[in-house]
PDB file of C-alpha atoms in Angstrom:
ATOM      1  CA  MET A1254       0.260  -0.114   0.047  1.00 48.00           C
ATOM      2  CA  ILE A1255       1.509   3.176  -0.787  1.00 58.00           C
ATOM      3  CA  LYS A1256       1.903   5.572   2.138  1.00 66.00           C
ATOM      4  CA  ARG A1257       0.186   9.132   2.074  1.00 68.00           C
ATOM      5  CA  MET A1258       3.419  10.868   1.775  1.00 71.00           C
ATOM      6  CA  GLU A1259       4.468   8.524  -1.184  1.00 70.00           C
ATOM      7  CA  LEU A1260       1.238   9.522  -2.713  1.00 69.00           C
ATOM      8  CA  PHE A1261       2.329  13.358  -2.423  1.00 73.00           C
ATOM      9  CA  ILE A1262       5.761  13.337  -3.537  1.00 78.00           C
ATOM     10  CA  ILE A1263       4.304  11.055  -6.787  1.00 77.00           C
ATOM     11  CA  ALA A1264       1.954  13.936  -7.415  1.00 75.00           C
ATOM     12  CA  ALA A1265       4.279  16.608  -6.539  1.00 80.00           C
ATOM     13  CA  LEU A1266       6.944  14.905  -8.945  1.00 84.00           C
ATOM     14  CA  PHE A1267       4.109  14.894 -11.769  1.00 81.00           C
ATOM     15  CA  LEU A1268       3.210  18.591 -11.214  1.00 81.00           C
ATOM     16  CA  LEU A1269       6.990  19.524 -11.366  1.00 85.00           C
ATOM     17  CA  ILE A1270       7.577  17.813 -14.701  1.00 86.00           C
ATOM     18  CA  THR A1271       4.202  18.986 -16.419  1.00 84.00           C
ATOM     19  CA  ALA A1272       5.232  22.488 -15.169  1.00 84.00           C
ATOM     20  CA  VAL A1273       8.871  22.035 -16.932  1.00 87.00           C
ATOM     21  CA  ILE A1274       7.687  20.827 -20.029  1.00 86.00           C
ATOM     22  CA  LEU A1275       5.066  23.449 -20.090  1.00 85.00           C
ATOM     23  CA  ILE A1276       8.240  26.090 -19.562  1.00 86.00           C
ATOM     24  CA  ILE A1277      10.384  24.400 -22.311  1.00 87.00           C
ATOM     25  CA  TYR A1278       7.244  24.123 -24.668  1.00 83.00           C
ATOM     26  CA  SER A1279       6.252  27.851 -24.250  1.00 83.00           C
ATOM     27  CA  LYS A1280      10.061  29.161 -24.597  1.00 85.00           C
ATOM     28  CA  GLN A1281      10.334  27.323 -27.724  1.00 85.00           C
ATOM     29  CA  ARG A1282       6.810  28.603 -29.135  1.00 84.00           C
ATOM     30  CA  GLU A1283       8.057  32.056 -28.050  1.00 80.00           C
ATOM     31  CA  HIS A1284      11.179  31.787 -30.161  1.00 84.00           C
ATOM     32  CA  GLU A1285       9.170  30.429 -33.001  1.00 81.00           C
ATOM     33  CA  PHE A1286       6.845  33.209 -32.741  1.00 82.00           C
ATOM     34  CA  GLN A1287       9.813  35.512 -32.748  1.00 80.00           C
ATOM     35  CA  ALA A1288      11.948  34.076 -35.602  1.00 82.00           C
ATOM     36  CA  HIS A1289       8.368  33.567 -37.520  1.00 82.00           C
ATOM     37  CA  ASN A1290       7.694  37.534 -37.088  1.00 85.00           C
ATOM     38  CA  THR A1291      10.836  38.566 -38.001  1.00 87.00           C
ATOM     39  CA  SER A1292      10.662  36.242 -41.277  1.00 90.00           C
ATOM     40  CA  ILE A1293       6.747  37.845 -42.185  1.00 91.00           C
ATOM     41  CA  GLN A1294       8.460  41.488 -41.390  1.00 92.00           C
ATOM     42  CA  LYS A1295      11.054  40.568 -43.945  1.00 94.00           C
ATOM     43  CA  ASN A1296       8.288  39.493 -46.773  1.00 94.00           C
ATOM     44  CA  LEU A1297       6.374  42.647 -45.965  1.00 95.00           C
ATOM     45  CA  VAL A1298       8.937  44.833 -46.599  1.00 96.00           C
ATOM     46  CA  ASN A1299      10.303  43.075 -49.570  1.00 96.00           C
ATOM     47  CA  GLY A1300       7.046  42.699 -51.180  1.00 96.00           C
ATOM     48  CA  ALA A1301       6.007  46.469 -50.423  1.00 97.00           C
ATOM     49  CA  SER A1302       9.655  47.752 -51.647  1.00 96.00           C
ATOM     50  CA  TYR A1303       9.180  45.988 -55.089  1.00 97.00           C
ATOM     51  CA  ALA A1304       5.764  47.111 -55.451  1.00 97.00           C
ATOM     52  CA  LEU A1305       6.915  50.939 -54.442  1.00 97.00           C
ATOM     53  CA  ASN A1306       9.762  50.811 -56.804  1.00 96.00           C
ATOM     54  CA  LEU A1307       7.486  49.721 -59.761  1.00 96.00           C
ATOM     55  CA  LYS A1308       4.934  52.527 -59.209  1.00 96.00           C
ATOM     56  CA  LEU A1309       7.672  54.656 -59.025  1.00 95.00           C
ATOM     57  CA  LEU A1310       9.145  53.263 -61.878  1.00 94.00           C
ATOM     58  CA  GLU A1311       6.209  53.255 -64.192  1.00 94.00           C
ATOM     59  CA  LYS A1312       5.255  57.001 -63.009  1.00 94.00           C
ATOM     60  CA  LYS A1313       8.376  58.268 -64.423  1.00 92.00           C
ATOM     61  CA  ARG A1314       8.117  56.335 -67.571  1.00 93.00           C
ATOM     62  CA  HIS A1315       4.794  57.805 -68.078  1.00 94.00           C
ATOM     63  CA  VAL A1316       5.890  61.159 -67.323  1.00 94.00           C
ATOM     64  CA  LEU A1317       8.501  60.817 -69.309  1.00 90.00           C
ATOM     65  CA  LEU A1318       6.173  59.549 -72.462  1.00 92.00           C
ATOM     66  CA  PHE A1319       3.754  62.675 -71.476  1.00 94.00           C
ATOM     67  CA  ALA A1320       6.458  64.854 -72.224  1.00 90.00           C
ATOM     68  CA  SER A1321       7.288  63.307 -75.594  1.00 89.00           C
ATOM     69  CA  GLU A1322       4.114  62.769 -76.505  1.00 92.00           C
ATOM     70  CA  TYR A1323       3.053  66.754 -76.014  1.00 92.00           C
ATOM     71  CA  THR A1324       6.412  68.034 -76.683  1.00 89.00           C
ATOM     72  CA  SER A1325       4.887  70.298 -79.373  1.00 89.00           C
ATOM     73  CA  SER A1326       2.343  71.294 -77.011  1.00 90.00           C
ATOM     74  CA  LEU A1327       4.955  72.051 -74.247  1.00 90.00           C
ATOM     75  CA  ILE A1328       6.979  74.093 -76.279  1.00 87.00           C
ATOM     76  CA  GLN A1329       4.292  76.124 -77.725  1.00 88.00           C
ATOM     77  CA  LEU A1330       3.493  76.895 -73.973  1.00 89.00           C
ATOM     78  CA  ASN A1331       6.959  77.638 -73.111  1.00 84.00           C
ATOM     79  CA  ASN A1332       6.947  80.053 -75.899  1.00 85.00           C
ATOM     80  CA  ASN A1333       3.903  81.958 -74.811  1.00 88.00           C
ATOM     81  CA  PRO A1334       3.400  81.368 -70.835  1.00 84.00           C
ATOM     82  CA  ASN A1335       0.150  83.165 -70.690  1.00 86.00           C
ATOM     83  CA  ASP A1336      -1.774  81.293 -73.094  1.00 87.00           C
ATOM     84  CA  GLU A1337      -4.427  79.574 -70.489  1.00 87.00           C
ATOM     85  CA  ALA A1338      -6.013  77.822 -72.885  1.00 89.00           C
ATOM     86  CA  ALA A1339      -3.064  76.189 -73.432  1.00 89.00           C
ATOM     87  CA  GLU A1340      -2.095  75.561 -69.920  1.00 89.00           C
ATOM     88  CA  ASN A1341      -5.333  74.078 -69.299  1.00 91.00           C
ATOM     89  CA  ASN A1342      -5.366  71.784 -71.883  1.00 92.00           C
ATOM     90  CA  ILE A1343      -2.175  70.155 -70.482  1.00 93.00           C
ATOM     91  CA  LYS A1344      -3.501  70.344 -67.063  1.00 93.00           C
ATOM     92  CA  THR A1345      -6.834  68.444 -68.018  1.00 94.00           C
ATOM     93  CA  ARG A1346      -4.788  65.685 -70.234  1.00 95.00           C
ATOM     94  CA  LEU A1347      -2.517  65.222 -66.685  1.00 96.00           C
ATOM     95  CA  GLN A1348      -5.640  64.701 -65.089  1.00 95.00           C
ATOM     96  CA  GLN A1349      -7.104  62.235 -67.094  1.00 95.00           C
ATOM     97  CA  ARG A1350      -3.649  60.204 -67.694  1.00 94.00           C
ATOM     98  CA  PHE A1351      -2.915  60.344 -63.751  1.00 95.00           C
ATOM     99  CA  SER A1352      -5.480  59.992 -61.032  1.00 93.00           C
ATOM    100  CA  ASP A1353      -3.347  61.548 -58.310  1.00 94.00           C
ATOM    101  CA  PHE A1354      -2.054  64.529 -60.356  1.00 94.00           C
ATOM    102  CA  PHE A1355      -1.577  67.656 -58.110  1.00 92.00           C
ATOM    103  CA  THR A1356      -0.007  70.398 -60.502  1.00 90.00           C
ATOM    104  CA  TYR A1357       2.720  71.185 -63.157  1.00 92.00           C
ATOM    105  CA  THR A1358       4.671  73.353 -64.494  1.00 88.00           C
ATOM    106  CA  ILE A1359       7.469  73.871 -67.323  1.00 89.00           C
ATOM    107  CA  THR A1360      10.552  75.383 -66.508  1.00 86.00           C
ATOM    108  CA  ASP A1361      13.819  77.541 -68.776  1.00 82.00           C
ATOM    109  CA  GLN A1362      17.329  76.180 -68.702  1.00 82.00           C
ATOM    110  CA  ASN A1363      17.921  77.225 -65.280  1.00 81.00           C
ATOM    111  CA  GLY A1364      15.089  75.315 -63.527  1.00 79.00           C
ATOM    112  CA  VAL A1365      13.052  78.682 -63.456  1.00 80.00           C
ATOM    113  CA  PRO A1366       9.096  78.124 -63.544  1.00 81.00           C
ATOM    114  CA  ARG A1367       7.654  79.705 -66.700  1.00 77.00           C
ATOM    115  CA  LEU A1368       3.798  79.191 -65.744  1.00 78.00           C
ATOM    116  CA  LEU A1369       3.343  82.263 -63.704  1.00 66.00           C
ATOM    117  CA  ASN A1370      -0.541  81.055 -63.069  1.00 62.00           C
ATOM    118  CA  ILE A1371       0.542  78.151 -61.046  1.00 58.00           C
ATOM    119  CA  ASP A1372       3.711  79.261 -59.316  1.00 53.00           C
ATOM    120  CA  SER A1373       1.964  79.278 -55.659  1.00 52.00           C
ATOM    121  CA  LEU A1374       1.609  75.513 -55.904  1.00 61.00           C
ATOM    122  CA  VAL A1375       5.629  75.310 -56.739  1.00 69.00           C
ATOM    123  CA  GLY A1376       6.904  75.836 -53.540  1.00 68.00           C
ATOM    124  CA  HIS A1377      10.004  76.757 -52.150  1.00 68.00           C
ATOM    125  CA  ALA A1378      11.287  72.959 -51.535  1.00 73.00           C
ATOM    126  CA  CYS A1379       9.831  72.236 -55.527  1.00 77.00           C
ATOM    127  CA  GLN A1380      12.115  75.424 -56.843  1.00 74.00           C
ATOM    128  CA  LEU A1381      15.461  73.693 -55.117  1.00 76.00           C
ATOM    129  CA  ASP A1382      14.754  70.443 -56.675  1.00 77.00           C
ATOM    130  CA  LEU A1383      14.098  72.041 -60.081  1.00 78.00           C
ATOM    131  CA  SER A1384      17.344  74.251 -59.413  1.00 76.00           C
ATOM    132  CA  LYS A1385      19.342  71.316 -58.919  1.00 77.00           C
ATOM    133  CA  PHE A1386      17.434  69.059 -61.462  1.00 78.00           C
ATOM    134  CA  ALA A1387      18.420  71.698 -64.269  1.00 76.00           C
ATOM    135  CA  LYS A1388      22.308  71.781 -63.503  1.00 74.00           C
ATOM    136  CA  LYS A1389      22.752  68.420 -63.771  1.00 72.00           C
ATOM    137  CA  ILE A1390      20.602  67.337 -66.941  1.00 73.00           C
ATOM    138  CA  GLY A1391      22.829  68.678 -69.494  1.00 61.00           C
ATOM    139  CA  ASN A1392      22.190  67.042 -72.562  1.00 49.00           C
ATOM    140  CA  SER A1393      21.086  63.738 -71.518  1.00 53.00           C
ATOM    141  CA  ASN A1394      17.393  62.575 -71.166  1.00 51.00           C
ATOM    142  CA  GLN A1395      17.967  59.587 -69.147  1.00 54.00           C
ATOM    143  CA  TYR A1396      19.044  61.544 -65.383  1.00 68.00           C
ATOM    144  CA  GLN A1397      16.134  61.274 -63.047  1.00 77.00           C
ATOM    145  CA  ASN A1398      15.654  63.444 -60.003  1.00 83.00           C
ATOM    146  CA  LYS A1399      15.333  62.124 -56.425  1.00 86.00           C
ATOM    147  CA  VAL A1400      12.109  61.527 -55.253  1.00 92.00           C
ATOM    148  CA  VAL A1401      10.836  62.826 -51.819  1.00 92.00           C
ATOM    149  CA  ILE A1402       8.063  64.392 -50.309  1.00 93.00           C
ATOM    150  CA  HIS A1403       7.558  68.106 -50.213  1.00 90.00           C
ATOM    151  CA  PRO A1404       5.656  69.378 -47.411  1.00 87.00           C
ATOM    152  CA  GLN A1405       3.213  72.118 -49.153  1.00 82.00           C
ATOM    153  CA  PRO A1406       0.677  72.835 -46.360  1.00 79.00           C
ATOM    154  CA  PHE A1407      -2.524  70.742 -47.142  1.00 80.00           C
ATOM    155  CA  ASN A1408      -0.876  69.483 -50.262  1.00 86.00           C
ATOM    156  CA  TYR A1409       1.933  67.068 -49.081  1.00 92.00           C
ATOM    157  CA  HIS A1410       3.196  65.869 -52.546  1.00 93.00           C
ATOM    158  CA  TYR A1411       6.337  64.326 -54.608  1.00 94.00           C
ATOM    159  CA  ASP A1412       7.895  65.099 -57.950  1.00 92.00           C
ATOM    160  CA  ILE A1413       8.688  63.796 -60.879  1.00 93.00           C
ATOM    161  CA  MET A1414      10.932  65.784 -63.664  1.00 89.00           C
ATOM    162  CA  SER A1415      11.461  65.000 -67.447  1.00 87.00           C
ATOM    163  CA  PRO A1416      13.983  67.096 -69.284  1.00 85.00           C
ATOM    164  CA  LEU A1417      12.052  69.181 -72.063  1.00 82.00           C
ATOM    165  CA  PHE A1418      14.279  69.835 -75.195  1.00 74.00           C
ATOM    166  CA  VAL A1419      13.574  72.807 -77.199  1.00 67.00           C
ATOM    167  CA  THR A1420      15.527  73.291 -80.513  1.00 59.00           C
ATOM    168  CA  GLY A1421      18.627  75.069 -80.308  1.00 58.00           C
ATOM    169  CA  SER A1422      18.802  75.688 -76.609  1.00 67.00           C
ATOM    170  CA  LYS A1423      19.465  74.034 -73.464  1.00 73.00           C
ATOM    171  CA  PRO A1424      16.739  71.450 -72.216  1.00 78.00           C
ATOM    172  CA  GLY A1425      14.318  73.004 -69.895  1.00 82.00           C
ATOM    173  CA  ILE A1426      11.867  70.669 -67.416  1.00 86.00           C
ATOM    174  CA  PHE A1427       9.129  69.376 -67.681  1.00 89.00           C
ATOM    175  CA  PHE A1428       7.812  68.955 -63.815  1.00 89.00           C
ATOM    176  CA  VAL A1429       4.764  67.033 -62.490  1.00 93.00           C
ATOM    177  CA  SER A1430       3.589  66.899 -58.621  1.00 93.00           C
ATOM    178  CA  PHE A1431       1.497  63.791 -57.567  1.00 95.00           C
ATOM    179  CA  HIS A1432      -0.305  63.379 -54.243  1.00 95.00           C
ATOM    180  CA  PRO A1433       1.363  60.470 -52.109  1.00 95.00           C
ATOM    181  CA  LYS A1434      -2.107  58.481 -52.221  1.00 94.00           C
ATOM    182  CA  GLU A1435      -0.933  55.852 -54.241  1.00 96.00           C
ATOM    183  CA  ILE A1436       2.054  55.169 -52.664  1.00 96.00           C
ATOM    184  CA  ALA A1437       0.210  54.990 -49.299  1.00 96.00           C
ATOM    185  CA  ASP A1438      -2.036  52.675 -50.354  1.00 96.00           C
ATOM    186  CA  ILE A1439       0.789  50.231 -51.194  1.00 97.00           C
ATOM    187  CA  LEU A1440       1.854  50.704 -47.603  1.00 97.00           C
ATOM    188  CA  LYS A1441      -1.668  50.036 -46.463  1.00 96.00           C
ATOM    189  CA  THR A1442      -2.200  47.048 -48.858  1.00 96.00           C
ATOM    190  CA  HIS A1443       0.797  45.249 -47.788  1.00 95.00           C
ATOM    191  CA  GLU A1444       0.248  45.922 -44.045  1.00 94.00           C
ATOM    192  CA  ILE A1445      -1.067  43.139 -41.575  1.00 90.00           C
ATOM    193  CA  ARG A1446      -1.872  42.969 -37.833  1.00 87.00           C
ATOM    194  CA  GLY A1447       0.936  43.798 -35.867  1.00 87.00           C
ATOM    195  CA  GLN A1448       2.891  45.639 -38.399  1.00 92.00           C
ATOM    196  CA  GLN A1449       3.377  48.921 -39.926  1.00 94.00           C
ATOM    197  CA  LEU A1450       5.176  50.088 -42.954  1.00 97.00           C
ATOM    198  CA  LEU A1451       6.652  53.748 -43.032  1.00 97.00           C
ATOM    199  CA  LEU A1452       8.534  55.313 -45.416  1.00 97.00           C
ATOM    200  CA  VAL A1453      11.437  57.433 -43.664  1.00 97.00           C
ATOM    201  CA  LYS A1454      13.662  59.800 -45.058  1.00 96.00           C
ATOM    202  CA  GLN A1455      17.253  58.622 -45.707  1.00 95.00           C
ATOM    203  CA  SER A1456      18.693  61.829 -45.134  1.00 93.00           C
ATOM    204  CA  ASP A1457      16.957  61.888 -41.561  1.00 94.00           C
ATOM    205  CA  PRO A1458      16.247  58.942 -40.400  1.00 93.00           C
ATOM    206  CA  ASP A1459      13.639  59.442 -37.797  1.00 95.00           C
ATOM    207  CA  LEU A1460      11.466  61.844 -39.919  1.00 96.00           C
ATOM    208  CA  ILE A1461       8.187  59.844 -41.497  1.00 96.00           C
ATOM    209  CA  GLU A1462       7.649  60.552 -44.910  1.00 96.00           C
ATOM    210  CA  ILE A1463       4.423  58.385 -45.635  1.00 97.00           C
ATOM    211  CA  GLY A1464       2.176  55.787 -43.749  1.00 96.00           C
ATOM    212  CA  SER A1465      -0.602  53.529 -44.702  1.00 94.00           C
ATOM    213  CA  LYS A1466      -2.874  56.748 -44.358  1.00 93.00           C
ATOM    214  CA  GLY A1467      -0.966  59.236 -46.101  1.00 93.00           C
ATOM    215  CA  ALA A1468       1.833  61.648 -46.079  1.00 94.00           C
ATOM    216  CA  ARG A1469       2.876  62.499 -42.334  1.00 93.00           C
ATOM    217  CA  ASP A1470       0.558  65.528 -42.401  1.00 90.00           C
ATOM    218  CA  LYS A1471      -2.412  62.708 -41.971  1.00 90.00           C
ATOM    219  CA  LEU A1472      -0.885  60.449 -39.690  1.00 90.00           C
ATOM    220  CA  LYS A1473      -2.298  61.297 -36.234  1.00 86.00           C
ATOM    221  CA  ARG A1474       1.180  60.385 -34.383  1.00 90.00           C
ATOM    222  CA  ASP A1475       4.809  62.405 -33.939  1.00 93.00           C
ATOM    223  CA  ILE A1476       5.891  63.202 -37.738  1.00 94.00           C
ATOM    224  CA  ARG A1477       9.362  61.525 -35.978  1.00 96.00           C
ATOM    225  CA  LEU A1478      10.009  58.270 -35.191  1.00 96.00           C
ATOM    226  CA  SER A1479      11.155  57.921 -31.099  1.00 95.00           C
ATOM    227  CA  LYS A1480      14.503  56.166 -30.135  1.00 94.00           C
ATOM    228  CA  GLU A1481      12.307  52.970 -28.818  1.00 93.00           C
ATOM    229  CA  GLU A1482      10.518  52.902 -32.195  1.00 94.00           C
ATOM    230  CA  GLN A1483      13.808  53.116 -33.841  1.00 95.00           C
ATOM    231  CA  GLN A1484      15.397  50.353 -32.109  1.00 93.00           C
ATOM    232  CA  ARG A1485      12.471  48.325 -32.662  1.00 92.00           C
ATOM    233  CA  ILE A1486      13.214  48.122 -36.083  1.00 94.00           C
ATOM    234  CA  LEU A1487      14.502  44.976 -37.871  1.00 92.00           C
ATOM    235  CA  VAL A1488      13.975  45.329 -41.146  1.00 94.00           C
ATOM    236  CA  GLU A1489      14.295  48.406 -43.610  1.00 96.00           C
ATOM    237  CA  LYS A1490      15.096  48.538 -47.263  1.00 96.00           C
ATOM    238  CA  ASN A1491      16.124  51.769 -49.497  1.00 96.00           C
ATOM    239  CA  ILE A1492      13.895  52.599 -52.392  1.00 96.00           C
ATOM    240  CA  PRO A1493      15.724  53.032 -55.473  1.00 94.00           C
ATOM    241  CA  GLY A1494      15.762  56.837 -56.835  1.00 91.00           C
ATOM    242  CA  THR A1495      14.246  58.333 -53.934  1.00 94.00           C
ATOM    243  CA  ASP A1496      15.385  59.482 -50.768  1.00 94.00           C
ATOM    244  CA  TRP A1497      13.105  57.332 -48.731  1.00 97.00           C
ATOM    245  CA  ARG A1498      13.715  54.027 -46.738  1.00 97.00           C
ATOM    246  CA  LEU A1499      10.953  51.382 -45.928  1.00 98.00           C
ATOM    247  CA  VAL A1500      10.916  50.429 -42.529  1.00 97.00           C
ATOM    248  CA  ASN A1501       8.653  48.064 -40.631  1.00 96.00           C
ATOM    249  CA  LEU A1502       7.687  49.565 -37.109  1.00 94.00           C
ATOM    250  CA  PRO A1503       6.425  45.891 -35.334  1.00 91.00           C
ATOM    251  CA  ASP A1504       3.192  46.757 -32.687  1.00 85.00           C
ATOM    252  CA  SER A1505       5.158  45.879 -29.439  1.00 76.00           C
ATOM    253  CA  SER A1506       1.836  45.494 -27.568  1.00 75.00           C
ATOM    254  CA  TYR A1507       0.803  42.826 -30.175  1.00 76.00           C
ATOM    255  CA  GLU A1508       4.005  40.905 -29.512  1.00 77.00           C
ATOM    256  CA  LYS A1509       4.060  41.313 -25.669  1.00 78.00           C
ATOM    257  CA  ALA A1510       0.124  40.138 -25.898  1.00 79.00           C
ATOM    258  CA  TYR A1511       0.853  37.190 -27.900  1.00 80.00           C
ATOM    259  CA  ILE A1512       4.013  36.338 -25.601  1.00 79.00           C
ATOM    260  CA  ALA A1513       1.450  36.820 -22.584  1.00 83.00           C
ATOM    261  CA  GLY A1514      -1.211  34.321 -23.962  1.00 83.00           C
ATOM    262  CA  LEU A1515       1.485  31.675 -24.355  1.00 83.00           C
ATOM    263  CA  TRP A1516       2.426  31.636 -20.698  1.00 84.00           C
ATOM    264  CA  LYS A1517      -1.248  32.152 -19.478  1.00 87.00           C
ATOM    265  CA  GLU A1518      -2.083  29.163 -21.470  1.00 86.00           C
ATOM    266  CA  ALA A1519       0.911  27.500 -19.793  1.00 84.00           C
ATOM    267  CA  ALA A1520      -0.637  28.668 -16.177  1.00 87.00           C
ATOM    268  CA  ILE A1521      -4.460  27.566 -17.099  1.00 88.00           C
ATOM    269  CA  ILE A1522      -2.877  23.985 -17.945  1.00 86.00           C
ATOM    270  CA  ILE A1523      -0.382  23.880 -14.968  1.00 85.00           C
ATOM    271  CA  GLY A1524      -3.930  25.015 -12.627  1.00 87.00           C
ATOM    272  CA  ILE A1525      -5.947  22.482 -14.358  1.00 87.00           C
ATOM    273  CA  VAL A1526      -3.450  19.636 -13.520  1.00 84.00           C
ATOM    274  CA  THR A1527      -3.104  20.712 -10.027  1.00 84.00           C
ATOM    275  CA  LEU A1528      -6.712  20.811  -9.349  1.00 86.00           C
ATOM    276  CA  ALA A1529      -7.014  17.442 -10.953  1.00 83.00           C
ATOM    277  CA  LEU A1530      -4.359  15.972  -8.720  1.00 79.00           C
ATOM    278  CA  PHE A1531      -5.917  17.479  -5.839  1.00 79.00           C
ATOM    279  CA  LEU A1532      -9.427  15.698  -6.393  1.00 82.00           C
ATOM    280  CA  LEU A1533      -7.589  12.479  -7.301  1.00 78.00           C
ATOM    281  CA  LEU A1534      -5.498  12.548  -4.305  1.00 73.00           C
ATOM    282  CA  SER A1535      -8.575  13.421  -2.172  1.00 78.00           C
ATOM    283  CA  ILE A1536     -10.431  10.634  -3.789  1.00 75.00           C
ATOM    284  CA  LEU A1537      -7.744   8.266  -2.843  1.00 69.00           C
ATOM    285  CA  LEU A1538      -7.151   9.479   0.502  1.00 69.00           C
ATOM    286  CA  ARG A1539     -10.816   9.174   1.448  1.00 72.00           C
ATOM    287  CA  ARG A1540     -10.676   5.566  -0.146  1.00 66.00           C
ATOM    288  CA  ARG A1541      -7.769   4.410   1.844  1.00 58.00           C
ATOM    289  CA  PRO A1542      -8.891   1.995   4.848  1.00 55.00           C
ATOM    290  CA  GLN A1543      -8.759   3.863   8.189  1.00 51.00           C
TER     291      GLN A1543
END
């Protein structure tokens, strides 16, 4: 006949072995979750960066094609910048071609805008980029401007530029600005629960350029990443032809909640096993002969 003390020792050993197994299993699940989470982040960033690169290459190609297709109209407008009918005709065609179109202009060989009617939409940051682009293009139509968000009030946008060649002179610039909605939509469609995709500025790494809700003026948060957020970023990738870096910002509360759930499950199982052993011991002790 097993003695009472021996029953308690057996029960305690069983409970201890169960707890050790659950701890090892929970730790294993925790490590697997973290590895899987990192793999997911890499896939998200790789997929989104590929889609962004394709979108921007497509946008640049279409702007170049538009400039080539409407060269004569653009040159005519360049020679007669006060021709409102010609200006509006180009604007209408751009609106038909690009759903995210914001504004456009043409410039002289020094990057100075020629269309005075829309100068208010071509901000200081745009004009600086135009000046830099004008100095670099020379006689080449292969050069592409570096894409970056320009923070004009209520109209955050990015610009695509194309050389505009006029016979017998150095090239001017055909300049088109776009709202960042299509870029934000790409981030939105690639995001999943617990992960947040952000485009930050390569030259100012904690400054957010675009999130899934739009440019930084649309984000309901600080426009700069905190040091704690920067430390959480495990996966990032530069977007070619831009001053953008795509990063994934994992939700720390989501990861903590998942891991806490694992340990809660283990605690519940240990609790159930403890209760079952207690009931079993009670039954066995009651049936022992007095």
